[in-house]
Coordinates of C-alpha atoms (C1' of nucleotides) in Angstrom, one line a residue:
Chain D
M1 CA -37.3 -6.6 16.0
S2 CA -33.4 -6.6 14.3
A3 CA -34.1 -7.5 10.0
P4 CA -32.3 -10.9 9.4
A5 CA -29.0 -10.2 8.2
K6 CA -29.6 -10.1 3.6
T7 CA -26.0 -10.7 2.9
S8 CA -23.3 -11.3 4.2
D9 CA -19.2 -8.6 4.2
R10 CA -17.9 -12.5 2.3
K11 CA -20.8 -12.6 0.1
I12 CA -20.3 -8.6 -1.0
C13 CA -16.7 -9.2 -1.8
E14 CA -17.4 -12.1 -3.6
A15 CA -20.1 -10.3 -5.9
V16 CA -17.0 -7.4 -6.5
R17 CA -14.5 -9.7 -7.4
N18 CA -17.5 -11.5 -9.7
L19 CA -18.5 -8.3 -10.9
L20 CA -15.0 -7.2 -11.4
E21 CA -13.1 -9.5 -13.1
G22 CA -16.7 -9.8 -15.7
G23 CA -17.0 -6.6 -16.5
G24 CA -14.1 -4.4 -15.3
E25 CA -14.1 -1.1 -13.3
R26 CA -17.4 0.0 -14.9
S27 CA -19.4 -2.5 -14.0
L28 CA -18.9 -1.8 -10.5
S29 CA -20.7 0.7 -8.8
M30 CA -22.3 1.0 -5.5
Q31 CA -25.4 0.4 -7.3
K32 CA -24.3 -2.7 -9.3
I33 CA -22.7 -4.6 -5.9
A34 CA -25.7 -3.8 -4.3
S35 CA -27.9 -5.3 -6.9
A36 CA -26.1 -8.4 -6.8
V37 CA -26.5 -9.1 -3.2
G38 CA -30.0 -8.4 -2.9
I39 CA -29.5 -5.4 -1.3
Q40 CA -30.2 -1.0 -2.4
A41 CA -26.4 0.8 -2.8
P42 CA -26.9 3.0 1.1
S43 CA -27.3 -0.3 2.8
L44 CA -23.3 -1.1 1.8
Y45 CA -22.6 2.2 3.8
K46 CA -24.4 0.3 6.8
R47 CA -21.2 -2.1 6.1
F48 CA -18.3 -0.7 4.4
A49 CA -17.1 3.7 4.8
G50 CA -16.8 3.7 0.9
K51 CA -16.3 2.4 -1.8
S52 CA -13.1 2.5 -1.5
H53 CA -13.4 0.6 1.7
L54 CA -15.1 -2.0 0.3
L55 CA -12.6 -2.6 -3.0
S56 CA -10.2 -2.8 -0.1
A57 CA -12.1 -6.2 1.5
A58 CA -12.1 -7.5 -1.9
A59 CA -8.4 -7.3 -2.3
R60 CA -7.6 -8.3 1.5
G61 CA -9.2 -11.5 0.2
A62 CA -7.2 -11.8 -2.7
L63 CA -3.8 -11.1 -1.7
V64 CA -4.2 -13.7 1.0
E65 CA -5.3 -16.4 -1.9
M66 CA -2.0 -15.1 -3.3
A67 CA -0.1 -15.4 0.1
E68 CA -1.0 -18.5 0.4
L69 CA -0.9 -20.0 -3.8
L70 CA 2.9 -18.8 -3.8
G71 CA 3.8 -19.8 0.1
N72 CA 2.8 -23.7 -1.1
P73 CA 5.4 -25.7 -0.4
A74 CA 4.4 -27.9 -2.8
G75 CA 7.9 -29.2 -4.2
A76 CA 10.1 -27.9 -2.0
G77 CA 13.5 -27.9 -3.5
K78 CA 16.4 -25.6 -4.9
T79 CA 15.9 -22.0 -4.3
Y80 CA 16.5 -21.8 -8.6
E81 CA 13.5 -24.1 -9.3
S82 CA 11.4 -22.6 -6.1
L83 CA 11.7 -19.5 -7.7
E84 CA 10.7 -20.3 -10.9
R85 CA 8.4 -22.5 -10.1
M86 CA 7.1 -19.0 -7.8
G87 CA 7.1 -16.6 -11.4
H88 CA 5.0 -19.1 -12.8
L89 CA 2.7 -19.2 -9.9
Y90 CA 2.2 -15.7 -9.7
R91 CA 1.1 -15.3 -13.7
K92 CA -0.8 -18.0 -12.6
F93 CA -2.9 -16.2 -10.4
A94 CA -2.6 -12.8 -12.4
K95 CA -4.4 -13.8 -15.7
K96 CA -6.9 -16.0 -13.7
N97 CA -7.8 -13.0 -12.0
P98 CA -6.6 -10.4 -14.0
R99 CA -8.4 -7.5 -12.6
T100 CA -7.9 -8.6 -9.2
Y101 CA -4.7 -8.5 -10.0
A102 CA -4.8 -4.5 -11.3
L103 CA -6.8 -4.1 -8.6
I104 CA -4.5 -5.2 -6.0
F105 CA -2.0 -2.8 -7.7
S106 CA -4.2 0.4 -8.5
E107 CA -2.9 3.5 -6.7
A108 CA -6.1 4.0 -4.4
M109 CA -5.4 0.3 -3.5
V110 CA -1.7 1.0 -3.3
A111 CA -2.3 4.1 -0.8
R112 CA -4.5 1.9 1.7
E113 CA -1.8 1.8 4.9
D114 CA -4.9 -0.9 6.2
L115 CA -3.6 -3.9 2.5
L116 CA -0.1 -3.1 3.9
R117 CA 0.2 -5.9 6.1
A118 CA -1.5 -8.3 4.1
R119 CA 1.5 -6.9 1.0
Q120 CA 4.1 -7.7 3.0
A121 CA 2.4 -11.3 4.2
A122 CA 2.3 -12.2 0.2
A123 CA 6.0 -11.0 -0.6
E124 CA 7.3 -13.3 2.1
P125 CA 7.7 -16.9 0.8
M126 CA 9.9 -15.1 -2.1
L127 CA 12.0 -12.7 0.7
A128 CA 12.1 -16.5 2.3
L129 CA 13.6 -17.3 0.0
L130 CA 16.1 -14.4 -1.1
R131 CA 17.3 -14.6 2.2
P132 CA 19.4 -17.8 2.3
A133 CA 20.1 -17.2 -1.2
V134 CA 22.0 -14.0 -1.5
G135 CA 21.9 -12.9 2.4
K136 CA 19.7 -10.9 3.8
D137 CA 21.1 -7.5 2.7
A138 CA 20.9 -8.3 -0.5
A139 CA 17.3 -9.9 -0.7
L140 CA 15.6 -6.7 -0.4
N141 CA 17.2 -6.2 -3.9
A142 CA 16.9 -9.2 -5.1
A143 CA 13.3 -9.6 -4.0
R144 CA 12.5 -5.8 -5.6
M145 CA 14.3 -6.5 -8.6
L146 CA 12.5 -9.8 -9.5
V147 CA 8.6 -8.4 -8.8
S148 CA 9.2 -5.6 -11.0
Y149 CA 10.3 -8.2 -13.7
L150 CA 7.1 -10.3 -12.3
H151 CA 4.7 -6.9 -12.4
G152 CA 6.3 -5.3 -15.4
F153 CA 5.5 -8.2 -17.6
L154 CA 2.4 -9.1 -16.3
S155 CA 0.5 -5.9 -15.8
M156 CA 1.4 -5.5 -19.9
E157 CA 0.7 -8.7 -21.0
L158 CA -2.6 -8.4 -19.0
A159 CA -3.5 -4.9 -21.2
R160 CA -2.8 -6.7 -24.5
T161 CA 1.0 -4.8 -24.4
F162 CA 2.8 -7.1 -26.0
R163 CA 1.7 -6.7 -29.9
F164 CA 4.6 -6.9 -32.0
G165 CA 4.8 -10.9 -32.2
G166 CA 6.8 -13.1 -30.8
N167 CA 5.6 -15.6 -29.2
V168 CA 4.6 -14.3 -25.3
N169 CA 5.2 -17.2 -22.8
E170 CA 8.7 -17.6 -24.7
A171 CA 9.5 -14.3 -23.3
F172 CA 8.3 -14.5 -20.5
Q173 CA 10.3 -17.1 -19.4
Y174 CA 12.7 -15.7 -20.9
G175 CA 13.1 -13.1 -18.9
L176 CA 12.7 -15.3 -16.1
T177 CA 15.3 -17.3 -16.4
K178 CA 17.6 -14.4 -17.5
T179 CA 16.6 -12.8 -14.3
L180 CA 16.8 -15.6 -11.5
D181 CA 20.3 -16.1 -13.3
A182 CA 21.1 -12.8 -12.3
L183 CA 19.7 -13.2 -9.0
L184 CA 21.3 -16.8 -8.4
E185 CA 24.7 -16.2 -10.4
E186 CA 26.9 -17.6 -7.8
K187 CA 25.2 -19.8 -6.4
A188 CA 24.1 -23.6 -7.6
Q189 CA 23.1 -23.7 -11.3
H190 CA 20.2 -25.0 -12.7
G191 CA 19.1 -27.8 -16.0
Chain K
M1 CA -19.6 34.6 -40.0
S2 CA -17.2 31.6 -38.7
A3 CA -16.3 32.6 -34.7
P4 CA -12.8 32.2 -33.8
A5 CA -11.6 29.3 -32.0
K6 CA -11.5 30.4 -28.0
T7 CA -8.2 27.2 -27.7
S8 CA -6.9 24.7 -29.8
D9 CA -6.0 21.1 -29.0
R10 CA -2.8 21.6 -27.7
K11 CA -4.0 23.9 -25.1
I12 CA -6.2 21.5 -24.2
C13 CA -3.2 18.4 -24.3
E14 CA -1.5 20.4 -21.7
A15 CA -4.2 21.3 -20.3
V16 CA -5.2 17.6 -19.7
R17 CA -1.2 16.8 -18.3
N18 CA -1.2 20.2 -16.4
L19 CA -4.3 18.5 -13.8
L20 CA -3.6 15.0 -14.5
E21 CA 0.2 15.7 -12.9
G22 CA -1.6 18.4 -10.6
G23 CA -4.6 17.0 -8.6
G24 CA -4.7 12.8 -10.2
E25 CA -7.9 11.0 -12.1
R26 CA -10.2 13.3 -10.4
S27 CA -9.6 16.5 -11.1
L28 CA -9.8 15.1 -15.1
S29 CA -13.4 15.5 -15.8
M30 CA -14.5 16.8 -19.2
Q31 CA -15.7 20.7 -16.9
K32 CA -12.6 21.0 -15.7
I33 CA -10.8 20.4 -18.8
A34 CA -13.3 22.5 -20.8
S35 CA -13.2 25.5 -18.1
A36 CA -8.9 25.4 -18.2
V37 CA -9.2 26.4 -21.6
G38 CA -12.0 29.2 -21.7
I39 CA -14.8 27.2 -23.0
Q40 CA -17.5 24.8 -22.1
A41 CA -17.5 20.9 -21.6
P42 CA -19.7 20.5 -25.3
S43 CA -17.4 22.4 -26.8
L44 CA -15.4 19.4 -26.2
Y45 CA -16.7 16.7 -28.0
K46 CA -16.5 19.4 -31.9
R47 CA -13.1 18.2 -31.0
F48 CA -12.6 15.0 -29.6
A49 CA -15.2 12.7 -30.2
G50 CA -14.8 12.0 -26.6
K51 CA -13.4 12.2 -23.1
S52 CA -10.8 9.3 -24.3
H53 CA -9.7 10.3 -28.1
L54 CA -8.6 13.6 -25.8
L55 CA -6.8 11.3 -23.3
S56 CA -5.3 9.2 -26.2
A57 CA -3.9 13.0 -27.5
A58 CA -2.4 13.6 -24.3
A59 CA -1.0 10.2 -24.6
R60 CA 0.4 10.4 -28.0
G61 CA 2.3 13.8 -27.1
A62 CA 4.2 12.0 -23.7
L63 CA 4.8 9.3 -25.9
V64 CA 6.5 11.0 -28.5
E65 CA 8.4 13.5 -26.0
M66 CA 9.9 9.4 -24.3
A67 CA 10.8 8.6 -27.7
E68 CA 12.8 11.6 -28.1
L69 CA 14.2 11.6 -24.8
L70 CA 15.1 7.7 -24.9
G71 CA 16.5 8.1 -28.5
N72 CA 18.7 11.4 -27.9
P73 CA 21.9 9.5 -29.2
A74 CA 23.6 12.0 -26.8
G75 CA 27.2 10.4 -25.6
A76 CA 27.2 7.5 -27.7
G77 CA 29.1 4.8 -26.3
K78 CA 29.6 0.9 -25.5
T79 CA 25.8 -1.1 -25.5
Y80 CA 25.7 -1.2 -21.7
E81 CA 26.5 2.0 -21.0
S82 CA 23.8 3.4 -23.4
L83 CA 21.3 1.1 -22.2
E84 CA 22.2 1.6 -18.9
R85 CA 22.0 5.3 -19.3
M86 CA 18.3 4.1 -21.1
G87 CA 16.6 3.2 -18.5
H88 CA 17.0 5.6 -15.7
L89 CA 15.9 8.3 -18.3
Y90 CA 13.5 5.5 -18.4
R91 CA 12.9 6.1 -14.7
K92 CA 13.5 9.8 -14.7
F93 CA 10.9 10.9 -17.2
A94 CA 8.0 8.5 -14.8
K95 CA 8.9 10.2 -11.9
K96 CA 8.7 13.7 -13.6
N97 CA 5.6 12.8 -15.4
P98 CA 3.6 9.8 -12.7
R99 CA 0.1 10.2 -13.7
T100 CA 1.4 10.8 -17.8
Y101 CA 3.2 8.1 -17.5
A102 CA 0.6 5.7 -15.2
L103 CA -2.0 7.4 -18.8
I104 CA 0.1 5.7 -21.2
F105 CA 0.2 2.6 -19.4
S106 CA -4.1 2.0 -18.3
E107 CA -5.9 -0.7 -19.4
A108 CA -7.7 2.8 -21.8
M109 CA -4.8 3.9 -23.2
V110 CA -3.8 0.3 -23.9
A111 CA -6.0 -0.7 -26.0
R112 CA -6.3 2.4 -28.2
E113 CA -5.0 1.7 -31.3
D114 CA -4.2 4.4 -32.3
L115 CA -1.4 4.8 -30.6
L116 CA 0.3 1.5 -31.0
R117 CA 2.6 3.4 -34.0
A118 CA 3.7 5.6 -31.2
R119 CA 4.3 2.6 -28.7
Q120 CA 6.3 1.5 -31.5
A121 CA 8.5 4.5 -31.7
A122 CA 8.9 4.8 -28.0
A123 CA 10.3 1.4 -27.9
E124 CA 12.2 1.4 -30.8
P125 CA 15.4 3.2 -29.8
M126 CA 16.0 0.1 -26.6
L127 CA 15.5 -2.5 -30.1
A128 CA 18.2 -1.0 -32.1
L129 CA 20.8 -0.6 -29.1
L130 CA 19.6 -4.5 -28.2
R131 CA 19.6 -6.6 -31.7
P132 CA 22.9 -6.4 -32.4
A133 CA 23.9 -6.8 -28.8
V134 CA 22.1 -10.3 -28.7
G135 CA 20.8 -11.2 -31.8
K136 CA 17.9 -9.5 -34.7
D137 CA 15.9 -13.3 -32.7
A138 CA 16.6 -12.4 -29.0
A139 CA 16.4 -8.7 -29.1
L140 CA 12.8 -8.6 -29.1
N141 CA 12.9 -10.7 -25.9
A142 CA 15.5 -9.1 -24.5
A143 CA 13.8 -5.6 -24.8
R144 CA 10.2 -7.1 -23.4
M145 CA 12.4 -8.1 -20.7
L146 CA 14.1 -5.0 -20.0
V147 CA 10.8 -3.1 -20.4
S148 CA 9.2 -5.3 -17.7
Y149 CA 12.1 -4.7 -15.4
L150 CA 11.7 -1.0 -15.8
H151 CA 7.7 -0.5 -15.8
G152 CA 7.3 -3.3 -13.1
F153 CA 9.8 -0.9 -11.2
L154 CA 8.5 2.5 -12.1
S155 CA 5.0 1.4 -11.6
M156 CA 5.7 0.2 -7.9
E157 CA 7.4 3.6 -7.1
L158 CA 5.4 5.4 -8.4
A159 CA 2.4 3.7 -6.4
R160 CA 4.8 3.7 -3.3
T161 CA 5.1 0.3 -3.1
F162 CA 8.1 -0.4 -1.9
R163 CA 7.6 0.8 1.5
F164 CA 9.2 -2.2 4.1
G165 CA 12.4 -0.3 3.5
G166 CA 15.8 0.4 1.3
N167 CA 17.2 2.4 -0.3
V168 CA 14.9 2.6 -3.5
N169 CA 17.7 4.5 -5.4
E170 CA 19.7 1.7 -5.0
A171 CA 17.1 -1.1 -5.8
F172 CA 16.4 -0.1 -9.2
Q173 CA 20.6 0.2 -9.6
Y174 CA 20.9 -3.1 -8.8
G175 CA 18.5 -4.6 -10.7
L176 CA 19.0 -2.4 -13.4
T177 CA 22.9 -3.7 -13.2
K178 CA 22.0 -7.1 -13.1
T179 CA 18.8 -7.1 -16.3
L180 CA 22.0 -5.5 -18.5
D181 CA 24.6 -8.1 -16.7
A182 CA 22.5 -11.2 -17.4
L183 CA 20.8 -9.9 -21.3
L184 CA 24.5 -8.8 -22.5
E185 CA 26.6 -11.6 -20.7
E186 CA 28.9 -12.9 -23.2
K187 CA 29.1 -9.5 -24.4
A188 CA 31.7 -6.9 -23.6
Q189 CA 31.7 -6.2 -20.0
H190 CA 31.8 -3.1 -18.3
G191 CA 33.4 -1.0 -15.2
Chain M
dA1 C1' -30.8 -3.6 14.1
dC2 C1' -31.0 -3.6 9.3
dC3 C1' -32.6 -1.6 5.0
dT4 C1' -34.3 2.3 2.2
dG5 C1' -36.3 6.4 -0.9
dA6 C1' -35.9 11.0 -1.5
dA7 C1' -32.2 14.2 -2.8
dC8 C1' -27.1 16.3 -2.9
dA9 C1' -23.1 17.4 -6.3
dC10 C1' -21.5 15.6 -9.3
dC11 C1' -20.3 12.3 -14.1
dG12 C1' -20.0 11.8 -19.7
dT13 C1' -22.7 13.4 -23.3
dT14 C1' -26.2 14.8 -26.3
dC15 C1' -28.5 18.6 -29.2
dA16 C1' -31.2 21.9 -30.2
dA17 C1' -30.4 27.0 -30.6
dG18 C1' -27.9 30.9 -30.8
dT19 C1' -23.8 33.9 -33.3
Chain H
dA1 C1' -18.2 27.7 -37.8
dC2 C1' -17.5 27.8 -33.4
dC3 C1' -20.2 27.2 -29.0
dT4 C1' -23.3 26.8 -24.9
dG5 C1' -27.5 25.9 -22.4
dA6 C1' -30.2 22.6 -20.8
dA7 C1' -30.9 18.2 -20.2
dC8 C1' -30.6 12.6 -19.4
dA9 C1' -28.7 9.1 -17.5
dC10 C1' -26.0 7.8 -15.2
dC11 C1' -22.2 8.1 -10.6
dG12 C1' -21.0 7.6 -5.0
dT13 C1' -22.6 9.2 -0.6
dT14 C1' -26.3 11.2 3.4
dC15 C1' -29.7 11.0 5.8
dA16 C1' -34.7 10.7 7.7
dA17 C1' -38.1 7.4 7.7
dG18 C1' -39.8 2.8 7.7
dT19 C1' -40.0 -2.4 10.5

DNA sequence: ACCTGAACACCGTTCAAGT
DNA sequence: ACCTGAACACCGTTCAAGT
């Protein structure tokens, strides 16, 4: 007789996110994940081939959330304002899910081919805004510049690298404005 | 009778760098570090309070190298060209020491107060160029923008996040040029 | 079908003991 | 003073066995 499942992949991914945000990577042992969903560690291997597959599933969920957040066309308007809003949403997501954000960009997760699609989907809203604004050829370079700024700023902010004084919110806005100005220089002015 | 030391802190730091660049974090166990310098793992605790102290010593060495590289005034000239050269040197260092670079920016290392000074010293050459160019008040914001771009780009490049085609060298130059243009807009023009 | 206890080869770290 | 063997409490993972 088939025993009923005690848990689900979805619950396991939720547990991963909660443990991660709650206590960092050292709270994220297979034992602790298993006990959070009421099973034993070896049972996790019936569902995921290994820890990195399990983390990948959690990371994919987060990338989907991010794609939805950034792709949400609430208040569609000028390119500049849309990109600015997107920058702030990006930061909001990262600050709300700091360890998950770090997981997404961790070397182990970036190496996982099964996350490529989700990554591409999360990058698409930005590319879609940039393509008509800077041209199809420059859009990839432009997106890489903007996301480099955003990711660099956020990973340093989340790791608490900004400690020499100054206002961090203001610094983010300063860099975002200048980055967008540079990208869209000859296009519609803002403000 | 005092037994002669079998190794030195300096050799241990070298071993850390070599193991790190050679095989990533999973080659970096206390046992492997110890055996690389010809001692047993417990002996490392006579020299360093724990693994993170040991890594911190290695990270400090790398930060000093970086400060020297970026602070080297070879070819002092216009601010724009100097910052551009600095950007390329920054990338060169990161690409030559990818795992060490990642270590420097790892959460564990950023949290270490004993690295603050070395971090500040590595950031100083950029601030020194920006202060007269954008004014003392804006220099911190400007440095944060530039280093966010550089760190974001490099951490994504090193993690192999840039996989959707395009020329990565060209993308770096594109973003660097636009970032510097934005920072120094009303100042001396370049080329 | 689903879950587990016991085991394996590792970790970082401690400490009493050797020289 | 300097180094080590043995031990401790953990890891991720495997696998035969239970229901």
